[in-house]
Amino acid sequence: MSCEQSGMAVFALLIWLNGVLAVPEVHGRAYVNGRIVGKTKEMACSSISSYSSRLRDRLSVWSAKIKLVDPAEKRMREEDERRKREFVANKGRLIDWLRSDVPFVFESPLNFDSFRDDVQLKIVIRQLGLETQIKGKKYYKSVNLAIRVSSKLFFDFAKVARVKIQKDPDPMSPSICVRWKVEAKFLIAPEPIRLAFVSVFELDETGLVQEVLLTDVDPPSKLFLCAPAPSKSS
């Protein structure tokens, strides 16, 4: 195709695009028997080349924007987004539960809706030489019942003095670390005792609790996901 024919074709396309790109003007005596002549011909061909390049770039951008999405890929992306929303929602409910229910662990039954049926509880209390594992939601509930009963039988009082949830900027993080303190006084003891614990809640892909690690924080250990806070004297 000659320069003249290419030029006419590009001009027609630019006009059809209704001013998306500016149409170059050709001044002076531009045509003789339908042909572009003289310096005007050189100017027009140069302008045509420049605008053709810009047009190709613009059409390339439009082509990328309207590119068809594979249905299978779209379904996978939508399913991934749905799982993320479910995870964040379940994790949020668990955090609310930690703030509202855990402070009353010695007084009332806990709500285990955010726990899987096969949840595993690991208890490591070094000060008492205690290390055990329990698997299953129903056994976890039994531990909760035993704590409430023991607090009434053997203690003058027992309470959770503080619950602090470690901040995590990543909402998709599969772990929640909680530091909490307990104050209790045995019936025969003259003074109350104070214990500090760390609980690490591991979540599955849906945001439900699949594993809980409970340990004391004395002596300090970095074995766990959240390290104990430094003492005031340090």
Coordinates of N, CA and C in Angstrom, one line a residue:
M1 N 0.9 -1.2 0.0 CA 0.0 0.0 0.0 C 0.9 1.2 0.0
S2 N 0.6 2.2 -0.9 CA 1.4 3.4 -1.0 C 1.2 4.3 0.2
C3 N 2.1 5.3 0.3 CA 2.0 6.3 1.4 C 0.7 7.0 1.4
E4 N 0.3 7.4 0.1 CA -1.0 8.1 0.0 C -2.2 7.3 0.4
Q5 N -2.2 6.0 0.0 CA -3.3 5.2 0.4 C -3.3 4.9 1.9
S6 N -2.1 4.7 2.5 CA -2.0 4.5 3.9 C -2.5 5.7 4.7
G7 N -2.1 6.9 4.1 CA -2.5 8.1 4.8 C -4.0 8.3 4.8
M8 N -4.7 8.0 3.7 CA -6.1 8.1 3.7 C -6.8 7.2 4.6
A9 N -6.3 6.0 4.7 CA -6.9 5.0 5.6 C -6.7 5.4 7.1
V10 N -5.5 5.9 7.4 CA -5.3 6.3 8.8 C -6.2 7.5 9.1
F11 N -6.3 8.5 8.2 CA -7.2 9.7 8.4 C -8.6 9.2 8.7
A12 N -9.1 8.3 7.9 CA -10.5 7.8 8.0 C -10.7 7.2 9.4
L13 N -9.7 6.4 9.8 CA -9.8 5.7 11.1 C -9.8 6.7 12.3
L14 N -9.0 7.7 12.1 CA -8.9 8.8 13.2 C -10.2 9.5 13.3
I15 N -10.8 9.8 12.2 CA -12.1 10.5 12.2 C -13.2 9.7 12.8
W16 N -13.1 8.4 12.5 CA -14.1 7.4 13.1 C -14.0 7.4 14.6
L17 N -12.8 7.5 15.1 CA -12.6 7.5 16.6 C -13.0 8.8 17.2
N18 N -13.5 9.7 16.4 CA -14.2 10.9 16.9 C -13.3 11.7 17.8
G19 N -12.1 12.0 17.4 CA -11.2 12.9 18.1 C -10.5 12.3 19.2
V20 N -10.4 11.0 19.3 CA -9.5 10.4 20.4 C -8.1 10.9 20.3
L21 N -7.6 10.9 19.0 CA -6.3 11.5 18.8 C -6.5 12.7 17.8
A22 N -5.7 13.7 17.9 CA -5.9 14.9 17.1 C -5.6 14.5 15.6
V23 N -6.4 14.9 14.7 CA -6.2 14.7 13.2 C -5.3 15.8 12.7
P24 N -4.1 15.4 12.1 CA -3.2 16.5 11.6 C -3.8 17.2 10.4
E25 N -3.6 18.5 10.3 CA -4.1 19.3 9.2 C -3.0 19.5 8.2
V26 N -3.4 19.5 7.0 CA -2.5 19.7 5.8 C -2.9 21.0 5.2
H27 N -2.0 22.0 5.3 CA -2.3 23.3 4.8 C -1.7 23.5 3.3
G28 N -2.2 24.5 2.7 CA -1.8 24.8 1.3 C -2.4 23.9 0.3
R29 N -1.8 23.9 -0.9 CA -2.4 23.1 -2.0 C -1.9 21.7 -1.8
A30 N -2.8 20.8 -1.2 CA -2.4 19.5 -0.8 C -2.6 18.5 -1.9
Y31 N -3.5 18.6 -2.8 CA -3.9 17.6 -3.7 C -3.9 18.0 -5.1
V32 N -3.4 17.2 -6.0 CA -3.5 17.4 -7.5 C -3.9 16.1 -8.0
N33 N -5.1 16.0 -8.6 CA -5.6 14.8 -9.2 C -5.7 13.7 -8.1
G34 N -6.0 14.1 -6.9 CA -6.2 13.1 -5.8 C -4.9 12.7 -5.2
R35 N -3.7 13.3 -5.5 CA -2.5 12.9 -4.9 C -1.9 14.1 -4.0
I36 N -1.2 13.7 -2.9 CA -0.6 14.7 -2.1 C 0.8 15.1 -2.7
V37 N 1.1 16.4 -2.8 CA 2.2 16.8 -3.6 C 3.1 17.7 -2.8
G38 N 4.4 17.9 -3.2 CA 5.3 18.8 -2.7 C 5.7 18.5 -1.2
K39 N 6.1 19.6 -0.5 CA 6.5 19.5 0.9 C 5.3 19.1 1.7
T40 N 4.1 19.4 1.3 CA 2.9 19.0 2.0 C 2.8 17.5 2.1
K41 N 3.2 16.9 1.0 CA 3.2 15.4 1.0 C 4.2 14.8 2.1
E42 N 5.4 15.4 2.2 CA 6.4 14.9 3.2 C 5.8 15.2 4.6
M43 N 5.2 16.4 4.8 CA 4.7 16.7 6.1 C 3.6 15.7 6.5
A44 N 2.7 15.4 5.5 CA 1.6 14.5 5.8 C 2.1 13.1 6.1
C45 N 3.0 12.6 5.4 CA 3.5 11.3 5.6 C 4.2 11.2 7.0
S46 N 4.9 12.2 7.3 CA 5.6 12.2 8.7 C 4.5 12.2 9.8
S47 N 3.5 13.1 9.6 CA 2.4 13.1 10.6 C 1.7 11.8 10.7
I48 N 1.5 11.2 9.5 CA 0.8 9.9 9.5 C 1.6 8.9 10.2
S49 N 2.9 8.8 10.0 CA 3.7 7.9 10.7 C 3.7 8.1 12.2
S50 N 3.7 9.3 12.7 CA 3.7 9.6 14.1 C 2.4 9.2 14.7
Y51 N 1.3 9.6 14.1 CA 0.0 9.3 14.6 C -0.4 7.8 14.5
S52 N 0.2 7.2 13.5 CA -0.1 5.7 13.4 C 0.6 5.0 14.6
S53 N 1.8 5.5 15.0 CA 2.5 4.9 16.1 C 1.7 5.1 17.4
R54 N 1.2 6.3 17.6 CA 0.4 6.6 18.8 C -0.9 5.8 18.8
L55 N -1.5 5.6 17.6 CA -2.7 4.9 17.5 C -2.5 3.4 17.9
R56 N -1.4 2.8 17.4 CA -1.1 1.4 17.7 C -0.9 1.3 19.2
D57 N -0.2 2.2 19.9 CA 0.0 2.2 21.3 C -1.3 2.2 22.0
R58 N -2.2 3.1 21.6 CA -3.5 3.3 22.2 C -4.4 2.0 22.1
L59 N -4.4 1.5 20.8 CA -5.1 0.3 20.6 C -4.6 -0.9 21.4
S60 N -3.3 -0.9 21.6 CA -2.7 -2.0 22.4 C -3.2 -2.0 23.8
V61 N -3.3 -0.7 24.4 CA -3.8 -0.6 25.7 C -5.3 -1.0 25.8
W62 N -6.1 -0.6 24.8 CA -7.5 -1.0 24.8 C -7.6 -2.5 24.7
S63 N -6.8 -3.1 23.9 CA -6.8 -4.5 23.7 C -6.6 -5.3 25.0
A64 N -5.6 -4.8 25.7 CA -5.3 -5.4 27.0 C -6.5 -5.3 28.0
K65 N -7.2 -4.1 28.0 CA -8.2 -3.9 28.9 C -9.5 -4.8 28.6
I66 N -9.7 -5.0 27.3 CA -10.9 -5.8 27.0 C -10.6 -7.3 26.7
K67 N -9.4 -7.7 27.1 CA -9.0 -9.1 26.9 C -9.9 -10.0 27.7
L68 N -10.4 -11.0 27.0 CA -11.4 -11.9 27.6 C -10.7 -12.7 28.7
V69 N -11.4 -13.0 29.8 CA -10.9 -13.7 30.9 C -11.4 -15.1 30.8
D70 N -10.5 -16.1 31.0 CA -10.8 -17.5 30.9 C -11.8 -17.8 32.1
P71 N -12.9 -18.4 31.8 CA -14.0 -18.7 32.8 C -13.4 -19.5 34.0
A72 N -12.5 -20.5 33.7 CA -12.0 -21.3 34.8 C -11.1 -20.4 35.7
E73 N -10.3 -19.5 35.1 CA -9.5 -18.6 35.9 C -10.3 -17.6 36.7
K74 N -11.4 -17.2 36.1 CA -12.3 -16.3 36.8 C -13.0 -17.0 38.0
R75 N -13.4 -18.2 37.8 CA -14.0 -19.0 39.0 C -13.0 -19.2 40.1
M76 N -11.7 -19.5 39.7 CA -10.7 -19.7 40.7 C -10.4 -18.4 41.5
R77 N -10.4 -17.3 40.8 CA -10.2 -16.0 41.4 C -11.3 -15.6 42.4
E78 N -12.6 -15.9 41.9 CA -13.7 -15.6 42.8 C -13.7 -16.5 44.0
E79 N -13.3 -17.8 43.8 CA -13.3 -18.7 44.9 C -12.2 -18.3 45.9
D80 N -11.1 -17.8 45.4 CA -10.0 -17.4 46.3 C -10.5 -16.1 47.1
E81 N -11.2 -15.2 46.5 CA -11.7 -14.0 47.2 C -12.7 -14.5 48.2
R82 N -13.6 -15.4 47.9 CA -14.6 -15.9 48.9 C -13.9 -16.5 50.1
R83 N -12.8 -17.3 49.9 CA -12.1 -17.9 51.0 C -11.4 -16.9 51.9
K84 N -10.9 -15.8 51.2 CA -10.2 -14.8 52.0 C -11.3 -14.1 52.9
R85 N -12.4 -13.8 52.3 CA -13.5 -13.1 53.1 C -13.9 -14.0 54.2
E86 N -14.1 -15.3 54.0 CA -14.5 -16.2 55.1 C -13.4 -16.3 56.2
F87 N -12.1 -16.3 55.8 CA -11.0 -16.4 56.7 C -11.0 -15.1 57.6
V88 N -11.1 -14.0 57.0 CA -11.1 -12.7 57.7 C -12.3 -12.6 58.7
A89 N -13.4 -13.0 58.2 CA -14.6 -13.0 59.1 C -14.5 -13.9 60.3
N90 N -14.1 -15.1 60.1 CA -13.9 -16.1 61.2 C -12.8 -15.7 62.1
K91 N -11.7 -15.1 61.6 CA -10.7 -14.6 62.5 C -11.2 -13.5 63.3
G92 N -12.0 -12.6 62.7 CA -12.5 -11.5 63.5 C -13.4 -11.9 64.6
R93 N -14.2 -13.0 64.3 CA -15.1 -13.5 65.4 C -14.3 -14.1 66.5
L94 N -13.2 -14.8 66.2 CA -12.3 -15.4 67.2 C -11.7 -14.3 68.1
I95 N -11.2 -13.2 67.5 CA -10.7 -12.1 68.3 C -11.7 -11.5 69.2
D96 N -12.9 -11.3 68.7 CA -14.0 -10.8 69.6 C -14.3 -11.8 70.7
W97 N -14.2 -13.1 70.5 CA -14.4 -14.1 71.5 C -13.3 -14.0 72.5
L98 N -12.1 -13.8 72.1 CA -10.9 -13.7 73.1 C -11.1 -12.5 74.0
R99 N -11.7 -11.5 73.5 CA -11.9 -10.3 74.3 C -13.1 -10.4 75.2
S100 N -14.1 -11.1 74.8 CA -15.4 -11.1 75.5 C -15.5 -12.3 76.5
D101 N -15.0 -13.5 76.0 CA -15.3 -14.7 76.8 C -14.1 -15.1 77.7
V102 N -12.9 -15.0 77.2 CA -11.7 -15.5 77.9 C -11.6 -14.9 79.3
P103 N -11.9 -13.6 79.5 CA -11.8 -13.0 80.8 C -12.7 -13.7 81.9
F104 N -13.7 -14.4 81.4 CA -14.6 -15.1 82.3 C -14.5 -16.6 82.3
V105 N -13.2 -17.1 81.9 CA -13.0 -18.5 81.8 C -13.3 -19.3 83.1
F106 N -13.1 -18.6 84.3 CA -13.3 -19.3 85.6 C -14.8 -19.2 86.0
E107 N -15.6 -18.5 85.3 CA -17.0 -18.2 85.7 C -18.0 -18.9 84.8
S108 N -17.8 -18.9 83.5 CA -18.9 -19.3 82.6 C -18.3 -20.2 81.5
P109 N -19.1 -21.0 80.9 CA -18.7 -21.9 79.8 C -18.2 -21.0 78.6
L110 N -17.2 -21.5 77.9 CA -16.7 -20.8 76.7 C -17.5 -21.2 75.5
N111 N -17.6 -20.3 74.5 CA -18.2 -20.6 73.2 C -17.2 -21.2 72.3
F112 N -17.4 -22.4 71.8 CA -16.4 -23.0 70.9 C -16.8 -23.0 69.4
D113 N -17.6 -22.1 69.0 CA -18.0 -22.1 67.6 C -16.9 -21.8 66.6
S114 N -15.9 -21.1 67.1 CA -14.7 -20.8 66.2 C -13.7 -21.9 66.2
F115 N -14.0 -23.1 66.8 CA -13.0 -24.1 66.9 C -13.4 -25.3 66.0
R116 N -12.5 -25.9 65.4 CA -12.7 -27.2 64.6 C -13.1 -28.3 65.6
D117 N -13.8 -29.3 65.1 CA -14.1 -30.5 65.9 C -12.8 -31.2 66.3
D118 N -11.8 -31.2 65.5 CA -10.6 -32.0 65.8 C -9.5 -31.0 66.3
V119 N -9.9 -29.9 66.9 CA -8.9 -29.0 67.5 C -8.0 -29.7 68.5
Q120 N -6.7 -29.3 68.5 CA -5.7 -29.9 69.4 C -5.2 -28.8 70.3
L121 N -5.2 -29.2 71.6 CA -4.8 -28.3 72.7 C -3.5 -28.9 73.3
K122 N -2.4 -28.0 73.2 CA -1.1 -28.4 73.8 C -0.9 -27.5 75.1
I123 N -0.7 -28.2 76.2 CA -0.4 -27.4 77.4 C 1.0 -27.7 77.9
V124 N 1.8 -26.7 78.1 CA 3.1 -26.8 78.6 C 3.3 -25.8 79.7
I125 N 3.2 -26.2 81.0 CA 3.4 -25.3 82.2 C 4.6 -25.7 82.9
R126 N 5.7 -25.1 82.6 CA 7.0 -25.5 83.1 C 7.1 -25.3 84.7
Q127 N 6.4 -24.3 85.2 CA 6.5 -24.1 86.6 C 5.9 -25.2 87.4
L128 N 4.9 -25.9 86.8 CA 4.2 -27.0 87.4 C 4.7 -28.4 86.9
G129 N 5.6 -28.4 86.0 CA 6.1 -29.6 85.4 C 5.0 -30.3 84.6
L130 N 4.1 -29.5 84.0 CA 3.0 -30.1 83.3 C 3.1 -30.0 81.8
E131 N 3.0 -31.1 81.1 CA 3.0 -31.1 79.6 C 2.1 -32.2 79.1
T132 N 1.0 -31.8 78.4 CA 0.0 -32.7 77.9 C -0.6 -32.2 76.6
Q133 N -1.3 -33.1 75.9 CA -2.0 -32.8 74.7 C -3.4 -33.4 74.8
I134 N -4.3 -32.6 74.2 CA -5.7 -33.0 74.2 C -6.2 -32.7 72.8
K135 N -6.9 -33.7 72.2 CA -7.4 -33.5 70.8 C -8.9 -33.7 70.8
G136 N -9.6 -32.8 70.2 CA -11.1 -32.9 70.0 C -11.8 -31.8 70.8
K137 N -12.8 -31.2 70.2 CA -13.5 -30.1 70.8 C -14.2 -30.5 72.1
K138 N -14.8 -31.7 72.1 CA -15.5 -32.2 73.3 C -14.5 -32.3 74.5
Y139 N -13.3 -32.7 74.3 CA -12.3 -32.8 75.4 C -11.8 -31.4 75.8
Y140 N -11.8 -30.5 74.8 CA -11.4 -29.1 75.2 C -12.5 -28.5 76.1
K141 N -13.8 -28.8 75.8 CA -14.9 -28.3 76.6 C -14.8 -28.9 78.0
S142 N -14.3 -30.2 78.1 CA -14.1 -30.8 79.4 C -13.1 -30.1 80.3
V143 N -12.0 -29.7 79.6 CA -10.9 -28.9 80.3 C -11.5 -27.6 80.8
N144 N -12.3 -26.9 80.0 CA -13.0 -25.7 80.4 C -13.9 -25.9 81.7
L145 N -14.6 -27.0 81.7 CA -15.4 -27.4 82.8 C -14.6 -27.7 84.0
A146 N -13.5 -28.4 83.9 CA -12.6 -28.7 85.0 C -12.0 -27.5 85.6
I147 N -11.7 -26.5 84.8 CA -11.1 -25.2 85.3 C -12.2 -24.5 86.2
R148 N -13.4 -24.5 85.7 CA -14.5 -23.8 86.5 C -14.7 -24.5 87.8
V149 N -14.8 -25.8 87.8 CA -15.1 -26.6 89.0 C -14.0 -26.4 90.0
S150 N -12.7 -26.5 89.5 CA -11.6 -26.4 90.4 C -11.5 -25.1 91.0
S151 N -11.8 -24.0 90.3 CA -11.7 -22.7 90.8 C -12.7 -22.5 92.0
K152 N -13.8 -23.2 92.0 CA -14.8 -23.1 93.1 C -14.4 -24.0 94.3
L153 N -13.8 -25.1 94.0 CA -13.5 -26.1 95.1 C -12.2 -25.8 95.8
F154 N -11.2 -25.3 95.1 CA -9.9 -25.1 95.8 C -9.4 -23.7 95.9
F155 N -10.1 -22.8 95.4 CA -9.6 -21.4 95.4 C -10.6 -20.5 96.1
D156 N -10.1 -19.6 96.9 CA -10.9 -18.5 97.4 C -11.5 -17.6 96.3
F157 N -10.6 -17.4 95.4 CA -11.0 -16.7 94.1 C -10.0 -17.0 93.0
A158 N -10.4 -16.9 91.8 CA -9.6 -17.0 90.6 C -10.1 -16.2 89.5
K159 N -9.3 -15.4 88.9 CA -9.8 -14.5 87.9 C -8.7 -14.2 86.8
V160 N -9.1 -13.9 85.6 CA -8.2 -13.4 84.6 C -8.0 -11.9 84.8
A161 N -6.8 -11.5 85.1 CA -6.6 -10.1 85.4 C -6.3 -9.3 84.1
R162 N -5.9 -10.0 83.1 CA -5.5 -9.2 81.9 C -5.5 -10.1 80.7
V163 N -6.0 -9.6 79.6 CA -5.9 -10.3 78.3 C -5.4 -9.3 77.2
K164 N -4.3 -9.6 76.6 CA -3.7 -8.7 75.6 C -3.4 -9.5 74.3
I165 N -4.1 -9.1 73.3 CA -3.9 -9.7 72.0 C -2.8 -9.0 71.2
Q166 N -1.8 -9.8 70.8 CA -0.7 -9.2 70.0 C -1.2 -8.6 68.7
K167 N -0.9 -7.4 68.4 CA -1.3 -6.8 67.1 C -0.6 -7.4 66.0
D168 N -1.3 -7.7 64.9 CA -0.8 -8.2 63.7 C -1.3 -7.4 62.5
P169 N -0.5 -6.8 61.7 CA -0.9 -5.9 60.6 C -1.5 -6.8 59.4
D170 N -1.2 -8.1 59.4 CA -1.6 -8.9 58.3 C -2.9 -9.6 58.7
P171 N -4.1 -9.2 58.0 CA -5.3 -9.9 58.4 C -5.4 -11.4 58.0
M172 N -4.5 -11.8 57.1 CA -4.5 -13.2 56.6 C -3.5 -14.0 57.4
S173 N -2.9 -13.5 58.4 CA -1.9 -14.3 59.2 C -2.7 -15.4 59.9
P174 N -2.2 -16.7 59.8 CA -2.9 -17.8 60.4 C -2.6 -18.0 61.9
S175 N -2.1 -17.0 62.6 CA -1.8 -17.2 64.0 C -2.3 -16.0 64.8
I176 N -2.8 -16.2 66.0 CA -3.1 -15.2 66.9 C -2.4 -15.5 68.3
C177 N -1.7 -14.5 68.8 CA -1.0 -14.7 70.0 C -1.6 -13.8 71.1
V178 N -1.8 -14.5 72.2 CA -2.5 -13.8 73.4 C -1.7 -14.0 74.6
R179 N -1.5 -12.9 75.3 CA -0.8 -12.9 76.6 C -1.9 -12.6 77.7
W180 N -2.0 -13.4 78.7 CA -2.9 -13.2 79.8 C -2.4 -13.5 81.1
K181 N -2.9 -12.9 82.1 CA -2.5 -13.0 83.5 C -3.6 -13.5 84.4
V182 N -3.3 -14.4 85.3 CA -4.3 -15.0 86.2 C -3.9 -14.6 87.7
E183 N -4.8 -14.2 88.4 CA -4.7 -14.1 89.9 C -5.6 -15.0 90.6
A184 N -5.0 -15.7 91.6 CA -5.8 -16.7 92.3 C -5.3 -16.9 93.7
K185 N -6.2 -17.3 94.6 CA -5.8 -17.5 96.0 C -6.4 -18.8 96.5
F186 N -5.5 -19.8 96.8 CA -5.9 -21.0 97.4 C -6.6 -20.8 98.7
L187 N -7.5 -21.7 99.1 CA -8.3 -21.6 100.3 C -7.4 -21.6 101.5
I188 N -6.3 -22.3 101.4 CA -5.4 -22.4 102.6 C -4.2 -21.5 102.5
A189 N -4.1 -20.8 101.4 CA -2.9 -19.9 101.2 C -3.1 -18.5 101.8
P190 N -2.1 -17.9 102.4 CA -2.3 -16.6 103.0 C -2.3 -15.5 101.9
E191 N -1.6 -15.7 100.8 CA -1.5 -14.7 99.8 C -1.9 -15.3 98.4
P192 N -2.4 -14.4 97.6 CA -2.8 -14.9 96.2 C -1.5 -15.1 95.4
I193 N -1.7 -15.9 94.4 CA -0.6 -16.1 93.4 C -0.9 -15.4 92.1
R194 N 0.1 -15.1 91.3 CA -0.1 -14.5 90.0 C 0.7 -15.2 89.0
L195 N 0.1 -15.6 87.9 CA 0.7 -16.4 86.8 C 0.5 -15.7 85.5
A196 N 1.5 -15.8 84.6 CA 1.3 -15.2 83.3 C 1.4 -16.3 82.3
F197 N 0.6 -16.2 81.3 CA 0.5 -17.3 80.2 C 0.5 -16.7 78.8
V198 N 0.9 -17.5 77.9 CA 0.8 -17.2 76.5 C 0.0 -18.3 75.8
S199 N -0.9 -17.8 75.0 CA -1.7 -18.8 74.2 C -1.5 -18.4 72.7
V200 N -1.2 -19.4 71.9 CA -1.1 -19.2 70.5 C -2.1 -20.0 69.7
F201 N -3.0 -19.3 69.0 CA -4.1 -20.0 68.3 C -3.7 -20.1 66.8
E202 N -3.6 -21.3 66.3 CA -3.3 -21.6 64.9 C -4.6 -21.8 64.1
L203 N -4.8 -21.1 63.0 CA -6.0 -21.2 62.3 C -5.8 -22.0 61.0
D204 N -6.9 -22.6 60.5 CA -6.8 -23.3 59.2 C -7.2 -22.3 58.1
E205 N -7.3 -22.9 56.9 CA -7.5 -22.0 55.7 C -8.9 -21.2 55.8
T206 N -9.8 -21.7 56.6 CA -11.1 -21.0 56.7 C -11.2 -20.1 57.9
G207 N -10.1 -20.0 58.7 CA -10.1 -19.1 59.9 C -10.6 -19.7 61.2
L208 N -10.8 -21.1 61.2 CA -11.2 -21.8 62.4 C -10.0 -22.3 63.1
V209 N -10.1 -22.4 64.4 CA -8.9 -22.8 65.3 C -8.7 -24.3 65.1
Q210 N -7.5 -24.6 64.7 CA -7.1 -26.0 64.6 C -6.1 -26.5 65.6
E211 N -5.4 -25.5 66.3 CA -4.5 -25.9 67.3 C -4.3 -24.7 68.3
V212 N -4.2 -25.1 69.6 CA -3.9 -24.1 70.6 C -2.8 -24.5 71.4
L213 N -1.8 -23.6 71.6 CA -0.7 -23.9 72.5 C -0.8 -23.0 73.7
L214 N -0.8 -23.5 74.9 CA -0.9 -22.8 76.1 C 0.4 -23.0 76.9
T215 N 1.1 -22.0 77.3 CA 2.3 -22.2 78.1 C 2.5 -21.0 79.0
D216 N 3.3 -21.2 80.1 CA 3.7 -20.1 80.9 C 4.8 -19.4 80.3
V217 N 5.1 -18.2 80.8 CA 6.1 -17.3 80.3 C 7.3 -17.2 81.2
D218 N 7.5 -18.1 82.1 CA 8.6 -18.1 83.0 C 9.1 -19.5 83.1
P219 N 10.3 -19.8 82.6 CA 11.3 -18.9 82.0 C 10.9 -18.5 80.6
P220 N 11.4 -17.4 80.1 CA 11.1 -16.9 78.8 C 11.7 -17.9 77.7
S221 N 11.0 -18.0 76.6 CA 11.4 -18.8 75.6 C 10.9 -18.3 74.2
K222 N 11.7 -18.3 73.2 CA 11.4 -17.9 71.9 C 10.9 -19.1 71.0
L223 N 10.6 -20.2 71.7 CA 10.1 -21.4 71.0 C 8.7 -21.1 70.4
F224 N 8.0 -20.2 71.1 CA 6.6 -19.9 70.7 C 6.6 -18.7 69.8
L225 N 5.4 -18.6 69.2 CA 5.3 -17.6 68.1 C 5.3 -16.2 68.6
C226 N 5.0 -15.9 69.9 CA 5.1 -14.5 70.4 C 6.0 -14.6 71.6
A227 N 7.0 -13.8 71.6 CA 8.0 -13.9 72.7 C 7.4 -13.1 73.9
P228 N 7.7 -13.5 75.1 CA 7.3 -12.8 76.3 C 7.7 -11.3 76.3
A229 N 6.9 -10.4 76.9 CA 7.3 -9.0 77.0 C 8.4 -8.8 77.9
P230 N 9.3 -7.9 77.7 CA 10.4 -7.7 78.7 C 9.9 -7.2 80.0
S231 N 10.6 -7.5 81.1 CA 10.2 -7.1 82.4 C 10.5 -5.6 82.6
K232 N 9.9 -5.0 83.6 CA 10.1 -3.6 83.8 C 11.5 -3.2 84.2
S233 N 12.2 -4.2 84.8 CA 13.6 -3.9 85.3 C 14.6 -3.9 84.2
S234 N 14.2 -4.5 83.0 CA 15.2 -4.7 81.9 C 15.2 -3.4 81.0

